[in-house]
Short mmCIF file of C-alpha atoms in Angstrom, two decimals:
data_model
loop_
_atom_site.label_atom_id
_atom_site.label_comp_id
_atom_site.label_asym_id
_atom_site.label_seq_id
_atom_site.Cartn_x
_atom_site.Cartn_y
_atom_site.Cartn_z
CA MET A 1 98.38 88.72 98.59
CA SER A 2 101.77 88.29 96.94
CA ARG A 3 100.98 84.57 96.61
CA VAL A 4 97.91 85.24 94.47
CA GLU A 5 98.50 84.71 90.77
CA GLY A 6 98.34 88.05 88.96
CA VAL A 7 99.62 90.08 91.90
CA VAL A 8 102.75 91.93 90.83
CA ASP A 9 103.74 93.33 94.22
CA ALA A 10 102.37 93.59 97.74
CA VAL A 11 103.84 95.94 100.33
CA SER A 12 102.95 95.93 104.02
CA GLY A 13 102.11 99.29 105.47
CA TYR A 14 99.81 101.59 107.35
CA ALA A 15 96.87 103.44 105.79
CA ASN A 16 94.60 106.38 106.50
CA GLY A 17 95.67 107.41 109.97
CA ARG A 18 95.95 110.60 111.97
CA THR A 19 99.72 110.96 112.12
CA GLU A 20 102.28 111.65 109.42
CA SER A 21 104.77 108.84 109.85
CA PRO A 22 103.79 106.20 112.37
CA SER A 23 105.85 103.33 113.66
CA TYR A 24 104.31 99.98 114.51
CA GLU A 25 104.34 101.08 118.14
CA ASP A 26 102.36 104.21 117.21
CA LEU A 27 99.62 101.99 115.79
CA GLN A 28 99.39 100.22 119.13
CA ARG A 29 98.99 103.63 120.81
CA GLY A 30 96.12 104.70 118.54
CA SER A 31 97.48 106.55 115.50
CA GLY A 32 94.29 105.68 113.62
CA HIS A 33 96.06 103.77 110.87
CA ALA A 34 94.97 100.40 109.57
CA GLU A 35 97.58 97.71 109.11
CA THR A 36 97.23 97.04 105.43
CA VAL A 37 98.83 95.80 102.25
CA ARG A 38 99.16 97.88 99.11
CA VAL A 39 98.61 95.59 96.15
CA TRP A 40 99.69 96.11 92.55
CA TYR A 41 98.22 93.62 90.12
CA ASP A 42 98.07 92.82 86.43
CA PRO A 43 94.48 93.39 85.29
CA ALA A 44 95.13 91.10 82.31
CA SER A 45 95.72 88.25 84.80
CA ILE A 46 93.30 89.02 87.64
CA SER A 47 90.45 91.46 88.12
CA LEU A 48 89.84 93.70 91.10
CA ASP A 49 86.73 91.67 91.85
CA GLU A 50 88.79 88.46 91.97
CA LEU A 51 91.31 90.11 94.29
CA LEU A 52 88.45 91.13 96.55
CA LEU A 53 87.13 87.56 96.58
CA HIS A 54 90.57 86.38 97.73
CA TYR A 55 90.69 89.08 100.41
CA LEU A 56 87.17 88.46 101.70
CA ARG A 57 87.78 84.77 102.27
CA ILE A 58 90.81 85.39 104.50
CA VAL A 59 89.36 88.15 106.69
CA ASP A 60 86.20 88.17 108.76
CA PRO A 61 84.25 90.96 107.05
CA THR A 62 81.78 91.11 109.96
CA SER A 63 84.41 91.69 112.63
CA LEU A 64 84.86 95.31 113.71
CA ASP A 65 88.39 96.29 114.76
CA ARG A 66 89.56 92.69 114.96
CA GLN A 67 91.13 89.99 112.82
CA GLY A 68 91.95 86.63 114.31
CA PRO A 69 93.09 87.18 117.89
CA ASP A 70 94.32 90.72 117.11
CA ARG A 71 92.15 93.50 118.49
CA GLY A 72 92.19 97.25 117.99
CA GLU A 73 91.36 99.95 115.48
CA GLN A 74 94.52 99.11 113.51
CA TYR A 75 93.12 95.64 112.74
CA ARG A 76 89.95 96.86 111.06
CA ALA A 77 89.15 95.33 107.70
CA GLY A 78 89.30 97.89 104.93
CA VAL A 79 89.61 98.39 101.22
CA TYR A 80 91.14 101.71 100.22
CA TRP A 81 90.85 102.70 96.60
CA VAL A 82 93.01 105.02 94.51
CA ASP A 83 90.88 105.14 91.36
CA GLU A 84 87.28 106.32 91.83
CA SER A 85 86.12 103.78 89.24
CA ASP A 86 87.19 100.98 91.61
CA ARG A 87 84.75 102.12 94.27
CA SER A 88 81.69 100.67 92.53
CA VAL A 89 83.44 97.28 92.10
CA ILE A 90 84.33 97.25 95.81
CA GLU A 91 80.84 98.26 96.93
CA TYR A 92 79.24 95.68 94.65
CA ARG A 93 81.46 92.87 95.98
CA LEU A 94 80.72 93.85 99.58
CA SER A 95 76.98 93.93 98.88
CA GLN A 96 77.22 90.43 97.42
CA THR A 97 79.30 89.28 100.39
CA GLN A 98 76.64 90.59 102.78
CA LYS A 99 74.25 87.97 101.41
CA ASP A 100 76.44 85.27 102.98
CA TYR A 101 76.26 86.73 106.51
CA ASP A 102 73.58 87.45 109.08
CA ASP A 103 75.78 90.04 110.81
CA PRO A 104 76.55 93.27 108.96
CA VAL A 105 79.66 93.44 106.79
CA VAL A 106 81.79 96.17 108.36
CA VAL A 107 84.66 96.46 105.89
CA GLU A 108 85.73 100.09 105.70
CA VAL A 109 85.66 101.50 102.15
CA GLN A 110 87.46 104.80 101.65
CA PRO A 111 89.78 106.51 99.25
CA LEU A 112 93.41 105.91 100.11
CA TYR A 113 94.61 109.26 101.36
CA GLN A 114 97.73 108.03 103.10
CA PHE A 115 99.89 104.94 102.77
CA LEU A 116 103.17 104.54 104.60
CA THR A 117 105.41 101.55 104.04
CA ALA A 118 105.86 99.52 107.21
CA GLU A 119 109.25 98.82 108.72
CA GLU A 120 111.46 96.31 106.93
CA PHE A 121 110.79 93.57 109.52
CA HIS A 122 107.12 93.60 108.41
CA GLN A 123 107.91 93.11 104.71
CA ASP A 124 107.61 89.48 103.55
CA TYR A 125 107.30 88.58 107.23
CA LEU A 126 106.45 84.90 106.77
CA GLU A 127 109.26 84.36 104.28
CA LYS A 128 111.68 85.76 106.87
CA ASN A 129 109.99 83.93 109.75
CA PRO A 130 108.70 80.53 108.54
CA GLY A 131 106.14 79.34 111.02
CA GLY A 132 105.69 82.88 112.35
CA TYR A 133 102.35 84.11 113.62
CA CYS A 134 99.66 84.75 111.03
CA HIS A 135 95.92 84.21 111.41
CA VAL A 136 95.44 83.97 107.63
CA ASP A 137 95.17 80.54 105.97
CA LEU A 138 97.85 81.09 103.34
CA SER A 139 96.93 77.93 101.43
CA LEU A 140 93.88 79.82 100.16
CA ALA A 141 96.12 82.09 98.06
CA ALA A 142 96.83 79.29 95.59
CA GLU A 143 93.21 78.20 95.29
CA PRO A 144 91.18 79.80 92.53
CA VAL A 145 88.24 81.88 93.61
CA ILE A 146 84.74 81.04 92.54
CA ARG A 147 83.41 83.89 90.47
CA VAL A 148 79.92 84.85 91.54
#
């Protein structure tokens, strides 16, 4: 998300789990957290809806507890909001996205009640590890989204 124009900062972390301060290994053991990215953006440059369009073209919104070859509860697709007014934007975008799929869209939508910054080796991972594993097509970050 940090490659998307209008994004000010993106921090890798763990959201909405059952333990207070999980490590990456705890996620593998079932802490209930989702691997996620906390995104700060400039609303004068990009809207929440546009951010969601970027997000929804790099994840499989119909895949439950899986992204790419990664499997497990921690790989669930989710959008966690801080401001209640964002909820309607998120729900609208997901309802529009559903029209493009036969299978149900299973993106979790909840308030963010816990976000913990991931270990330093997770931050800016691909900058530190060029050619490292990532199932996301990063070239899509530079492409403008089609507003629908």
